[in-house]
Amino acid sequence: MTSASSTHWVLTFVCEDKPGIVHAISGAIVAANGNITESSQFASEDTGRFFMRLQIESAAPREHFENQLIPVAERYGMTWQLDEVGRKMKTLVLVSKSAHCLNDMLFRQRGGQLPIEIPAVFGNHPDLGDLAKFYSVPFEEHAIKGEGEKRAFEQMLRTYIKSAGVELIVLARFMQVLSPEFCAEFEGKIINIHHSFLPGFKGANPYAQAHARGVKLIGATAHFVTAALDEGPIIEQNVVRVEHSDSKKRLVSIGQDVESKTLTQAVRWFAERRVLLDGDRTIIFS
């Protein structure tokens, strides 16, 4: 049994799958006087890698805990992270004009339902400044009208991310394409949301196109951003059935709801250290 002074940790790691991993990591936790409160694991037959997420209560200081973990991590070539359960992750949000995703995240952050801290919202239009102000979050407008301004914007982002300690970047209907260099630099740390239609519609007014074609399912996909537009590893997807009687306005409303829900869930899982990358796909310990 742990004491009232215990810290609740979350440990995640990825390594080559081989015998003895769970036994070794369990021994390190016991040596740190830790008690496992939650455990999830997965061995990928496709890539031969082993994934694990543990929540552990321990009264040992962080340095002592890490000293027990390091020899095991080195023995098995693990990529690992140790964090406190519930710690709010520094999250920068980029927006354009659509408010629904930003509003949902700000509302849930303020209500304690989303373990993130949003130090700022950056927009390439001024439209959502009042919404951010309502939630007492700083808003900055950065117009992007050409390649020169885009390069300057991305350089500003790099500086801000470093100075503010940003751990996650969320594109909450940010209607700009980030450069391949920026995507590569922050690989696995940028989450985007986009609508998902069957069949797919691109360009302006996708909901109008969907209405005209009589689409029966609309949905949304949250994914990591890569240089390949909208093709990064998928974190979460949702779908909703619609009827022939639904107007274009109704389709937009349904679509915005599912986009908000999907993006917020993806951000929550990431902030809780429940998302691990396995090549071009994700392992989600939900």
Short mmCIF file of C-alpha atoms in Angstrom, two decimals:
data_model
loop_
_atom_site.label_atom_id
_atom_site.label_comp_id
_atom_site.label_asym_id
_atom_site.label_seq_id
_atom_site.Cartn_x
_atom_site.Cartn_y
_atom_site.Cartn_z
CA MET A 1 0.00 0.00 0.00
CA THR A 2 1.31 3.46 -0.91
CA SER A 3 1.38 6.46 1.39
CA ALA A 4 -0.42 9.77 1.05
CA SER A 5 2.84 11.29 -0.22
CA SER A 6 3.01 8.92 -3.20
CA THR A 7 3.21 10.18 -6.75
CA HIS A 8 1.04 8.63 -9.45
CA TRP A 9 3.25 8.08 -12.50
CA VAL A 10 2.53 7.08 -16.08
CA LEU A 11 5.28 5.10 -17.81
CA THR A 12 5.23 4.33 -21.53
CA PHE A 13 7.84 2.51 -23.56
CA VAL A 14 8.46 0.94 -26.95
CA CYS A 15 11.13 -1.64 -27.81
CA GLU A 16 11.83 -4.75 -29.82
CA ASP A 17 9.59 -7.56 -28.69
CA LYS A 18 11.55 -10.26 -26.84
CA PRO A 19 11.13 -12.47 -23.75
CA GLY A 20 11.52 -11.03 -20.26
CA ILE A 21 10.42 -7.44 -20.81
CA VAL A 22 7.41 -7.43 -18.47
CA HIS A 23 9.34 -9.32 -15.79
CA ALA A 24 12.24 -6.87 -15.97
CA ILE A 25 10.12 -3.72 -15.87
CA SER A 26 8.03 -5.14 -13.03
CA GLY A 27 11.20 -5.81 -11.04
CA ALA A 28 12.34 -2.20 -11.54
CA ILE A 29 8.98 -0.96 -10.30
CA VAL A 30 9.17 -3.17 -7.21
CA ALA A 31 12.70 -1.87 -6.55
CA ALA A 32 11.25 1.66 -6.63
CA ASN A 33 8.58 0.65 -4.10
CA GLY A 34 5.96 1.12 -6.81
CA ASN A 35 2.46 -0.30 -7.09
CA ILE A 36 1.00 -0.83 -10.57
CA THR A 37 -2.54 0.59 -10.77
CA GLU A 38 -3.11 0.25 -14.52
CA SER A 39 -1.38 -1.80 -17.20
CA SER A 40 -1.77 -2.16 -20.98
CA GLN A 41 0.52 -3.89 -23.46
CA PHE A 42 0.65 -4.86 -27.11
CA ALA A 43 3.06 -6.82 -29.29
CA SER A 44 2.95 -5.92 -32.98
CA GLU A 45 3.32 -8.92 -35.31
CA ASP A 46 3.80 -6.50 -38.21
CA THR A 47 6.78 -4.56 -36.83
CA GLY A 48 8.05 -6.89 -34.10
CA ARG A 49 7.83 -4.13 -31.51
CA PHE A 50 6.44 -4.21 -27.99
CA PHE A 51 4.37 -1.38 -26.51
CA MET A 52 3.42 -0.86 -22.87
CA ARG A 53 1.72 1.77 -20.74
CA LEU A 54 1.71 1.57 -16.95
CA GLN A 55 0.33 3.74 -14.19
CA ILE A 56 2.29 3.37 -10.97
CA GLU A 57 2.03 4.78 -7.49
CA SER A 58 5.33 5.21 -5.67
CA ALA A 59 6.63 7.23 -2.74
CA ALA A 60 10.15 7.12 -4.20
CA PRO A 61 11.50 10.39 -5.65
CA ARG A 62 11.65 10.67 -9.42
CA GLU A 63 15.45 10.31 -9.55
CA HIS A 64 15.35 7.03 -7.64
CA PHE A 65 12.54 5.72 -9.84
CA GLU A 66 14.43 6.65 -13.02
CA ASN A 67 17.61 5.02 -11.70
CA GLN A 68 15.72 1.74 -11.40
CA LEU A 69 14.26 2.06 -14.90
CA ILE A 70 17.37 3.12 -16.83
CA PRO A 71 19.25 -0.25 -16.71
CA VAL A 72 16.15 -2.08 -17.98
CA ALA A 73 15.58 0.52 -20.70
CA GLU A 74 19.20 0.20 -21.85
CA ARG A 75 19.12 -3.61 -21.78
CA TYR A 76 16.08 -3.76 -24.07
CA GLY A 77 16.75 -0.63 -26.15
CA MET A 78 13.57 1.05 -24.97
CA THR A 79 12.27 4.45 -25.97
CA TRP A 80 10.47 5.51 -22.81
CA GLN A 81 8.76 8.37 -21.01
CA LEU A 82 7.93 8.89 -17.36
CA ASP A 83 5.37 11.53 -16.45
CA GLU A 84 2.94 12.37 -13.68
CA VAL A 85 -0.64 11.20 -14.15
CA GLY A 86 -2.92 14.17 -14.75
CA ARG A 87 -0.15 16.70 -15.43
CA LYS A 88 -1.49 19.31 -17.82
CA MET A 89 0.29 19.16 -21.15
CA LYS A 90 1.32 22.48 -22.73
CA THR A 91 -0.74 22.67 -25.91
CA LEU A 92 -0.60 25.35 -28.61
CA VAL A 93 -3.74 25.67 -30.75
CA LEU A 94 -3.73 27.00 -34.32
CA VAL A 95 -7.01 28.19 -35.85
CA SER A 96 -8.50 30.01 -38.83
CA LYS A 97 -12.20 31.00 -38.78
CA SER A 98 -14.17 27.93 -37.60
CA ALA A 99 -14.88 28.09 -33.88
CA HIS A 100 -16.39 24.72 -32.97
CA CYS A 101 -13.24 22.71 -32.26
CA LEU A 102 -11.51 25.53 -30.38
CA ASN A 103 -14.60 26.22 -28.30
CA ASP A 104 -14.92 22.57 -27.29
CA MET A 105 -11.28 22.33 -26.19
CA LEU A 106 -11.32 25.62 -24.28
CA PHE A 107 -14.58 24.68 -22.54
CA ARG A 108 -13.31 21.25 -21.50
CA GLN A 109 -9.93 22.61 -20.45
CA ARG A 110 -11.58 25.18 -18.19
CA GLY A 111 -13.89 22.52 -16.74
CA GLY A 112 -10.99 20.19 -15.90
CA GLN A 113 -12.16 17.56 -18.39
CA LEU A 114 -9.10 17.84 -20.62
CA PRO A 115 -5.58 17.53 -19.10
CA ILE A 116 -4.00 20.30 -21.15
CA GLU A 117 -2.88 23.88 -20.60
CA ILE A 118 -3.35 26.20 -23.56
CA PRO A 119 -0.87 29.08 -23.21
CA ALA A 120 -1.99 30.72 -26.46
CA VAL A 121 -4.13 30.45 -29.56
CA PHE A 122 -2.63 31.61 -32.87
CA GLY A 123 -4.89 32.38 -35.82
CA ASN A 124 -4.24 33.40 -39.38
CA HIS A 125 -7.46 35.45 -39.16
CA PRO A 126 -8.74 37.62 -36.27
CA ASP A 127 -12.18 35.99 -36.11
CA LEU A 128 -11.67 33.80 -33.01
CA GLY A 129 -9.95 36.40 -30.84
CA ASP A 130 -13.10 37.15 -28.85
CA LEU A 131 -13.70 33.46 -28.19
CA ALA A 132 -10.20 32.99 -26.79
CA LYS A 133 -10.60 36.15 -24.72
CA PHE A 134 -13.85 34.77 -23.24
CA TYR A 135 -11.82 31.85 -21.86
CA SER A 136 -8.97 34.16 -20.78
CA VAL A 137 -6.51 32.60 -23.23
CA PRO A 138 -4.12 34.93 -25.14
CA PHE A 139 -4.83 35.17 -28.86
CA GLU A 140 -2.44 36.31 -31.58
CA GLU A 141 -3.26 36.97 -35.22
CA HIS A 142 -0.59 36.03 -37.74
CA ALA A 143 -1.69 36.69 -41.30
CA ILE A 144 -0.28 34.27 -43.88
CA LYS A 145 -0.63 35.60 -47.42
CA GLY A 146 2.39 34.13 -49.17
CA GLU A 147 5.37 31.82 -48.87
CA GLY A 148 7.47 34.50 -47.18
CA GLU A 149 4.89 35.04 -44.45
CA LYS A 150 4.46 31.28 -44.04
CA ARG A 151 8.20 30.81 -43.48
CA ALA A 152 8.21 33.69 -40.99
CA PHE A 153 5.18 32.22 -39.22
CA GLU A 154 6.78 28.80 -38.89
CA GLN A 155 10.02 30.32 -37.60
CA MET A 156 8.01 32.27 -35.01
CA LEU A 157 6.28 29.02 -34.05
CA ARG A 158 9.62 27.27 -33.50
CA THR A 159 10.77 30.06 -31.21
CA TYR A 160 7.50 30.13 -29.28
CA ILE A 161 7.30 26.34 -28.91
CA LYS A 162 10.77 26.28 -27.38
CA SER A 163 10.30 29.28 -25.08
CA ALA A 164 6.84 28.23 -23.85
CA GLY A 165 7.68 24.53 -23.45
CA VAL A 166 4.93 23.47 -25.86
CA GLU A 167 4.52 19.68 -26.03
CA LEU A 168 1.59 19.39 -28.44
CA ILE A 169 0.35 21.46 -31.39
CA VAL A 170 -3.32 21.15 -32.35
CA LEU A 171 -4.69 22.30 -35.70
CA ALA A 172 -8.28 23.13 -34.76
CA ARG A 173 -9.58 23.69 -38.31
CA PHE A 174 -6.40 25.61 -39.20
CA MET A 175 -6.75 26.08 -42.94
CA GLN A 176 -3.06 26.31 -43.78
CA VAL A 177 -0.66 23.61 -44.93
CA LEU A 178 2.49 23.37 -42.82
CA SER A 179 5.77 22.89 -44.64
CA PRO A 180 7.29 19.39 -44.92
CA GLU A 181 10.28 20.64 -42.88
CA PHE A 182 8.08 21.80 -40.02
CA CYS A 183 6.04 18.57 -40.10
CA ALA A 184 9.22 16.49 -39.91
CA GLU A 185 10.68 18.58 -37.09
CA PHE A 186 7.60 18.08 -34.92
CA GLU A 187 6.63 14.62 -36.09
CA GLY A 188 4.30 12.90 -33.65
CA LYS A 189 3.48 16.18 -31.90
CA ILE A 190 0.96 17.81 -34.27
CA ILE A 191 -2.67 16.68 -34.37
CA ASN A 192 -5.12 17.70 -37.09
CA ILE A 193 -8.85 17.15 -37.63
CA HIS A 194 -10.70 16.83 -40.92
CA HIS A 195 -14.11 15.68 -42.09
CA SER A 196 -14.51 12.17 -43.46
CA PHE A 197 -17.11 11.49 -46.14
CA LEU A 198 -17.99 8.32 -48.02
CA PRO A 199 -17.30 9.02 -50.86
CA GLY A 200 -14.74 11.74 -50.16
CA PHE A 201 -15.22 15.36 -51.14
CA LYS A 202 -12.44 17.92 -51.28
CA GLY A 203 -12.28 21.62 -51.89
CA ALA A 204 -14.81 24.27 -50.95
CA ASN A 205 -18.16 23.48 -49.30
CA PRO A 206 -17.71 19.72 -48.73
CA TYR A 207 -20.99 19.54 -46.80
CA ALA A 208 -22.85 21.06 -49.77
CA GLN A 209 -21.25 18.42 -52.01
CA ALA A 210 -22.23 15.70 -49.56
CA HIS A 211 -25.82 16.96 -49.44
CA ALA A 212 -26.03 17.06 -53.22
CA ARG A 213 -24.83 13.45 -53.47
CA GLY A 214 -27.14 12.18 -50.75
CA VAL A 215 -24.40 10.99 -48.43
CA LYS A 216 -25.67 8.73 -45.64
CA LEU A 217 -22.61 8.78 -43.35
CA ILE A 218 -20.50 11.74 -42.27
CA GLY A 219 -17.67 11.70 -39.81
CA ALA A 220 -14.29 13.01 -38.77
CA THR A 221 -10.71 11.79 -38.48
CA ALA A 222 -8.08 13.06 -36.04
CA HIS A 223 -4.55 12.20 -37.07
CA PHE A 224 -0.92 13.14 -36.71
CA VAL A 225 0.32 15.65 -39.25
CA THR A 226 2.90 14.55 -41.81
CA ALA A 227 4.17 16.04 -45.05
CA ALA A 228 1.55 13.94 -46.89
CA LEU A 229 -1.63 16.02 -46.51
CA ASP A 230 -4.29 14.33 -44.32
CA GLU A 231 -2.47 10.98 -44.49
CA GLY A 232 -0.73 10.84 -41.10
CA PRO A 233 -1.25 8.05 -38.53
CA ILE A 234 -4.88 8.01 -37.39
CA ILE A 235 -5.65 8.57 -33.70
CA GLU A 236 -9.46 8.64 -33.59
CA GLN A 237 -12.42 8.44 -35.96
CA ASN A 238 -16.16 8.83 -35.52
CA VAL A 239 -19.09 8.53 -37.89
CA VAL A 240 -22.76 9.58 -37.72
CA ARG A 241 -25.64 8.47 -39.93
CA VAL A 242 -27.63 11.23 -41.65
CA GLU A 243 -30.97 11.20 -43.44
CA HIS A 244 -32.17 12.45 -46.81
CA SER A 245 -34.32 14.98 -44.95
CA ASP A 246 -31.29 16.67 -43.31
CA SER A 247 -30.60 20.09 -44.81
CA LYS A 248 -27.15 21.38 -45.73
CA LYS A 249 -27.23 23.50 -42.58
CA ARG A 250 -28.07 20.41 -40.51
CA LEU A 251 -25.21 18.45 -42.08
CA VAL A 252 -22.79 21.23 -41.16
CA SER A 253 -24.03 21.19 -37.55
CA ILE A 254 -23.74 17.39 -37.29
CA GLY A 255 -20.31 17.49 -38.91
CA GLN A 256 -19.01 20.16 -36.55
CA ASP A 257 -20.21 18.19 -33.53
CA VAL A 258 -18.43 15.03 -34.63
CA GLU A 259 -15.27 16.96 -35.53
CA SER A 260 -15.16 18.56 -32.07
CA LYS A 261 -15.77 15.26 -30.30
CA THR A 262 -13.15 13.43 -32.35
CA LEU A 263 -10.43 16.06 -31.97
CA THR A 264 -10.98 16.45 -28.24
CA GLN A 265 -10.78 12.69 -27.70
CA ALA A 266 -7.53 12.48 -29.67
CA VAL A 267 -6.03 15.33 -27.65
CA ARG A 268 -7.15 13.73 -24.37
CA TRP A 269 -5.56 10.38 -25.24
CA PHE A 270 -2.33 12.08 -26.31
CA ALA A 271 -2.16 14.19 -23.14
CA GLU A 272 -2.75 11.07 -21.04
CA ARG A 273 0.16 9.31 -22.80
CA ARG A 274 -2.18 6.73 -24.34
CA VAL A 275 -1.01 7.16 -27.95
CA LEU A 276 2.12 5.38 -29.20
CA LEU A 277 3.39 5.31 -32.79
CA ASP A 278 4.03 2.08 -34.63
CA GLY A 279 5.31 3.25 -37.99
CA ASP A 280 2.40 4.66 -39.98
CA ARG A 281 -0.25 3.63 -37.48
CA THR A 282 -1.00 4.26 -33.82
CA ILE A 283 -1.37 2.06 -30.77
CA ILE A 284 -4.10 3.50 -28.52
CA PHE A 285 -4.33 2.31 -24.92
CA SER A 286 -7.77 3.80 -24.30
#
